[in-house]
Short mmCIF file of C-alpha atoms in Angstrom, two decimals:
data_model
loop_
_atom_site.label_atom_id
_atom_site.label_comp_id
_atom_site.label_asym_id
_atom_site.label_seq_id
_atom_site.Cartn_x
_atom_site.Cartn_y
_atom_site.Cartn_z
CA GLY A 46 -0.23 0.01 -0.01
CA GLN A 47 1.04 3.72 -0.03
CA GLN A 48 3.27 4.79 2.28
CA LEU A 49 4.41 8.26 3.07
CA ASN A 50 8.11 8.88 4.31
CA GLN A 51 8.15 12.04 7.27
CA SER A 52 10.93 13.31 8.46
CA PRO A 53 12.36 14.15 10.57
CA GLN A 54 11.16 12.07 13.38
CA SER A 55 12.06 14.46 16.27
CA MET A 56 13.26 17.92 16.42
CA PHE A 57 14.89 19.71 19.39
CA ILE A 58 14.94 23.06 18.84
CA GLN A 59 15.38 26.39 20.80
CA GLU A 60 12.16 28.98 20.91
CA GLY A 61 12.48 31.02 18.00
CA GLU A 62 13.49 29.03 15.90
CA ASP A 63 12.79 27.86 12.43
CA VAL A 64 11.44 24.49 12.03
CA SER A 65 10.76 22.31 8.46
CA MET A 66 9.97 18.67 7.83
CA ASN A 67 8.84 16.53 4.61
CA CYS A 68 6.42 14.68 3.60
CA THR A 69 7.43 11.89 0.60
CA SER A 70 6.05 8.98 -1.30
CA SER A 71 6.25 7.17 -4.01
CA SER A 72 3.02 7.54 -4.76
CA ILE A 73 1.43 10.52 -6.58
CA PHE A 74 -1.53 12.05 -4.00
CA ASN A 75 -4.24 14.62 -4.95
CA THR A 76 -4.13 15.80 -1.69
CA TRP A 77 -1.86 16.51 0.93
CA LEU A 78 -2.45 17.57 4.23
CA TRP A 79 -0.48 18.82 7.46
CA TYR A 80 -2.19 17.89 11.37
CA LYS A 81 -0.92 18.11 14.40
CA GLN A 82 -1.69 16.01 17.66
CA ASP A 83 -1.66 17.73 21.51
CA PRO A 84 -0.61 14.32 23.67
CA GLY A 85 -3.56 13.53 24.56
CA GLU A 86 -5.61 14.72 22.04
CA GLY A 87 -6.53 13.50 18.86
CA PRO A 88 -4.87 15.24 15.38
CA VAL A 89 -5.75 18.66 15.01
CA LEU A 90 -6.58 19.42 11.11
CA LEU A 91 -3.11 22.53 10.08
CA ILE A 92 -3.20 23.52 6.16
CA ALA A 93 -4.77 21.49 3.29
CA LEU A 94 -3.71 21.50 0.25
CA TYR A 95 -5.10 21.12 -3.44
CA LYS A 96 -3.16 21.37 -5.97
CA ALA A 97 0.46 20.75 -7.25
CA GLY A 98 2.73 23.53 -6.39
CA GLU A 99 0.30 24.94 -3.68
CA LEU A 100 2.05 27.31 -0.82
CA THR A 101 -0.51 28.11 1.51
CA SER A 102 -0.01 30.21 4.55
CA ASN A 103 -1.38 29.28 8.31
CA GLY A 104 -0.65 32.16 10.32
CA ARG A 105 3.54 30.98 11.09
CA LEU A 106 2.76 28.01 9.32
CA THR A 107 3.20 27.78 5.79
CA ALA A 108 3.29 24.11 3.33
CA GLN A 109 3.67 23.57 -0.11
CA PHE A 110 2.52 21.29 -1.73
CA GLY A 111 5.15 19.69 -4.47
CA ILE A 112 4.97 19.43 -8.29
CA THR A 113 5.62 16.04 -8.30
CA ARG A 114 2.74 15.71 -6.38
CA LYS A 115 4.86 12.75 -4.73
CA ASP A 116 6.08 15.23 -1.19
CA SER A 117 4.76 18.44 0.55
CA PHE A 118 6.80 20.29 3.19
CA LEU A 119 6.01 22.25 6.61
CA ASN A 120 7.45 25.35 7.99
CA ILE A 121 7.25 27.35 11.29
CA SER A 122 8.20 29.64 11.94
CA ALA A 123 9.56 31.59 15.08
CA SER A 124 8.44 28.78 17.14
CA ILE A 125 6.98 29.36 20.38
CA PRO A 126 5.99 26.47 23.65
CA SER A 127 2.59 25.73 22.29
CA ASP A 128 3.98 24.51 19.25
CA VAL A 129 5.13 20.87 20.66
CA GLY A 130 3.58 18.09 20.24
CA ILE A 131 3.52 15.08 16.42
CA TYR A 132 3.13 17.04 13.24
CA PHE A 133 1.57 14.33 10.48
CA CYS A 134 1.30 14.76 6.92
CA ALA A 135 -1.60 13.22 4.99
CA GLY A 136 -2.27 11.46 1.80
CA LEU A 137 -5.32 11.31 0.46
CA LEU A 138 -5.61 8.82 -2.85
CA ALA A 139 -8.77 7.05 -4.04
CA GLN A 140 -10.83 7.79 -1.07
CA LYS A 141 -8.08 6.99 1.62
CA LEU A 142 -5.76 9.33 3.58
CA VAL A 143 -2.34 7.83 4.95
CA PHE A 144 -0.62 9.13 7.14
CA GLY A 145 3.03 9.63 7.83
CA GLN A 146 4.60 8.61 11.13
CA GLY A 147 5.42 12.04 12.45
CA THR A 148 7.59 14.29 13.83
CA ARG A 149 7.52 14.62 17.47
CA LEU A 150 8.97 18.85 18.14
CA THR A 151 10.27 19.48 21.37
CA ILE A 152 10.55 23.19 22.11
CA ASN A 153 13.71 24.05 24.88
CA PRO A 154 12.22 27.63 26.45
CA LYS B 291 -20.68 23.07 17.95
CA ALA B 292 -19.52 19.75 19.98
CA GLY B 293 -16.81 18.22 18.38
CA VAL B 294 -16.50 14.22 18.20
CA THR B 295 -16.89 12.09 20.64
CA GLN B 296 -15.17 8.87 22.13
CA THR B 297 -16.73 6.33 24.57
CA PRO B 298 -14.79 5.04 26.84
CA ARG B 299 -12.11 6.78 27.03
CA TYR B 300 -9.64 4.53 28.39
CA LEU B 301 -10.28 0.80 29.06
CA ILE B 302 -8.64 -1.98 30.26
CA LYS B 303 -9.40 -5.85 28.51
CA THR B 304 -7.53 -9.22 28.11
CA ARG B 305 -6.47 -11.67 26.14
CA GLY B 306 -9.78 -13.64 24.28
CA GLN B 307 -12.57 -10.84 24.95
CA GLN B 308 -14.08 -8.21 22.74
CA VAL B 309 -14.46 -4.24 22.65
CA THR B 310 -16.48 -2.49 21.61
CA LEU B 311 -16.01 1.10 21.20
CA SER B 312 -18.49 4.49 20.60
CA CYS B 313 -17.89 7.46 18.28
CA SER B 314 -20.85 10.19 18.23
CA PRO B 315 -19.43 12.52 14.98
CA ILE B 316 -20.44 16.53 14.32
CA SER B 317 -23.71 17.09 13.65
CA GLY B 318 -24.02 16.75 10.26
CA HIS B 319 -21.50 14.58 9.79
CA ARG B 320 -22.09 12.09 7.58
CA SER B 321 -18.96 10.25 7.71
CA VAL B 322 -17.09 8.72 9.96
CA SER B 323 -13.48 7.47 9.93
CA TRP B 324 -11.78 4.34 12.05
CA TYR B 325 -7.96 4.30 13.35
CA GLN B 326 -5.55 3.25 14.87
CA GLN B 327 -2.42 4.33 16.43
CA THR B 328 0.31 3.11 18.27
CA PRO B 329 4.19 3.91 18.42
CA GLY B 330 5.86 1.32 16.48
CA GLN B 331 3.26 1.76 13.49
CA GLY B 332 1.54 5.29 13.88
CA LEU B 333 -2.04 5.90 12.46
CA GLN B 334 -3.39 3.41 10.76
CA PHE B 335 -6.88 3.22 8.85
CA LEU B 336 -8.87 0.96 9.86
CA PHE B 337 -12.76 2.00 8.07
CA GLU B 338 -14.70 4.35 6.74
CA TYR B 339 -18.32 4.82 6.17
CA PHE B 340 -20.17 7.04 4.93
CA SER B 341 -24.29 6.64 5.02
CA GLU B 342 -24.39 3.40 7.00
CA THR B 343 -22.52 1.53 4.18
CA GLN B 344 -18.43 1.24 4.54
CA ARG B 345 -16.67 2.75 1.81
CA ASN B 346 -13.06 2.11 2.79
CA LYS B 347 -11.46 -0.15 4.54
CA GLY B 348 -7.82 -1.17 5.54
CA ASN B 349 -5.37 -3.72 5.74
CA PHE B 350 -6.60 -5.35 9.58
CA PRO B 351 -7.64 -8.54 10.30
CA GLY B 352 -11.37 -9.51 10.41
CA ARG B 353 -11.56 -9.37 13.81
CA PHE B 354 -12.15 -5.54 13.73
CA SER B 355 -15.71 -4.51 12.22
CA GLY B 356 -17.04 -1.65 12.35
CA ARG B 357 -20.95 -0.19 11.81
CA GLN B 358 -22.69 2.81 11.63
CA PHE B 359 -26.37 4.00 12.52
CA SER B 360 -28.90 6.43 10.67
CA ASN B 361 -27.97 9.23 12.70
CA SER B 362 -24.42 8.32 12.11
CA ARG B 363 -23.35 7.57 14.82
CA SER B 364 -20.71 5.04 15.16
CA GLU B 365 -19.21 1.88 16.82
CA MET B 366 -15.91 -0.40 16.45
CA ASN B 367 -15.50 -3.89 17.95
CA VAL B 368 -12.88 -5.69 18.40
CA SER B 369 -12.92 -9.79 19.31
CA THR B 370 -10.56 -12.30 20.69
CA LEU B 371 -8.70 -9.23 21.56
CA GLU B 372 -4.66 -10.36 21.45
CA LEU B 373 -1.94 -8.21 23.00
CA GLY B 374 -0.84 -6.11 19.47
CA ASP B 375 -4.21 -4.60 20.25
CA SER B 376 -3.40 -2.30 22.91
CA ALA B 377 -2.87 2.21 21.14
CA LEU B 378 -5.27 4.32 20.79
CA TYR B 379 -8.36 4.29 18.98
CA LEU B 380 -9.64 7.20 17.05
CA CYS B 381 -12.86 8.00 15.13
CA ALA B 382 -12.72 11.08 13.14
CA SER B 383 -15.93 12.87 11.77
CA SER B 384 -16.56 14.87 8.02
CA LEU B 385 -18.87 15.63 5.83
CA GLY B 386 -18.09 12.78 3.64
CA THR B 387 -18.52 14.21 0.15
CA PRO B 388 -16.94 15.45 -1.55
CA ASN B 389 -13.94 13.84 -0.49
CA THR B 390 -11.58 16.37 0.95
CA GLY B 391 -9.15 14.50 3.76
CA GLU B 392 -10.16 17.39 6.18
CA LEU B 393 -10.79 15.50 9.18
CA PHE B 394 -11.66 16.47 13.23
CA PHE B 395 -10.85 13.81 15.68
CA GLY B 396 -11.80 12.57 18.70
CA GLU B 397 -9.62 12.00 21.69
CA GLY B 398 -9.40 8.56 21.35
CA SER B 399 -9.73 5.39 23.42
CA ARG B 400 -7.04 3.86 24.78
CA LEU B 401 -7.20 0.06 24.66
CA THR B 402 -4.85 -2.13 27.24
CA VAL B 403 -4.67 -6.01 26.25
CA LEU B 404 -3.51 -7.64 28.67
#
């Protein structure tokens, strides 16, 4: 089945730093999404991308849908303590949503 | 607007038992999806129900089953529990059509199998 390779698996950064994570696949996806999961809660949608090449921002978050439709990246600028959590990429193909393994973000104040 | 509600939040079972988990979607949402989350495997898709019909299914054994009621509430059942079934089971709802991948997740039901 389709698999999404998300990297890095974990990140340890200082507050105020920028963060970048990405997701790649051998399959072509029609939609890429990014979710964030806080401890003890379910994932929450951050950004959805529907067109190849699309660049979308949500506050300090920016995500892009790769031109090849096989990859996507998420950037977080000027990180703050509440950015801590696990970030998941997800790709939609043939009505099925496939998730990456997640990037665990830890921030040192 | 109330979010997705999952019950129970925590439960402990022993091997061989069966378990039923419940999910109440956001009002107006007709699609309910179930995911299994474990540290090693991440979020794995179990199945999706739309208007009381299973629309998609993941690669889980037949011990995992689900259903959806006319009010869009959904249940999933796991029979003959195994230790490896210990996980966080997440339910997510969406409008369902068009299928955009934009899901609203509940807080999950954490199952421990002893």
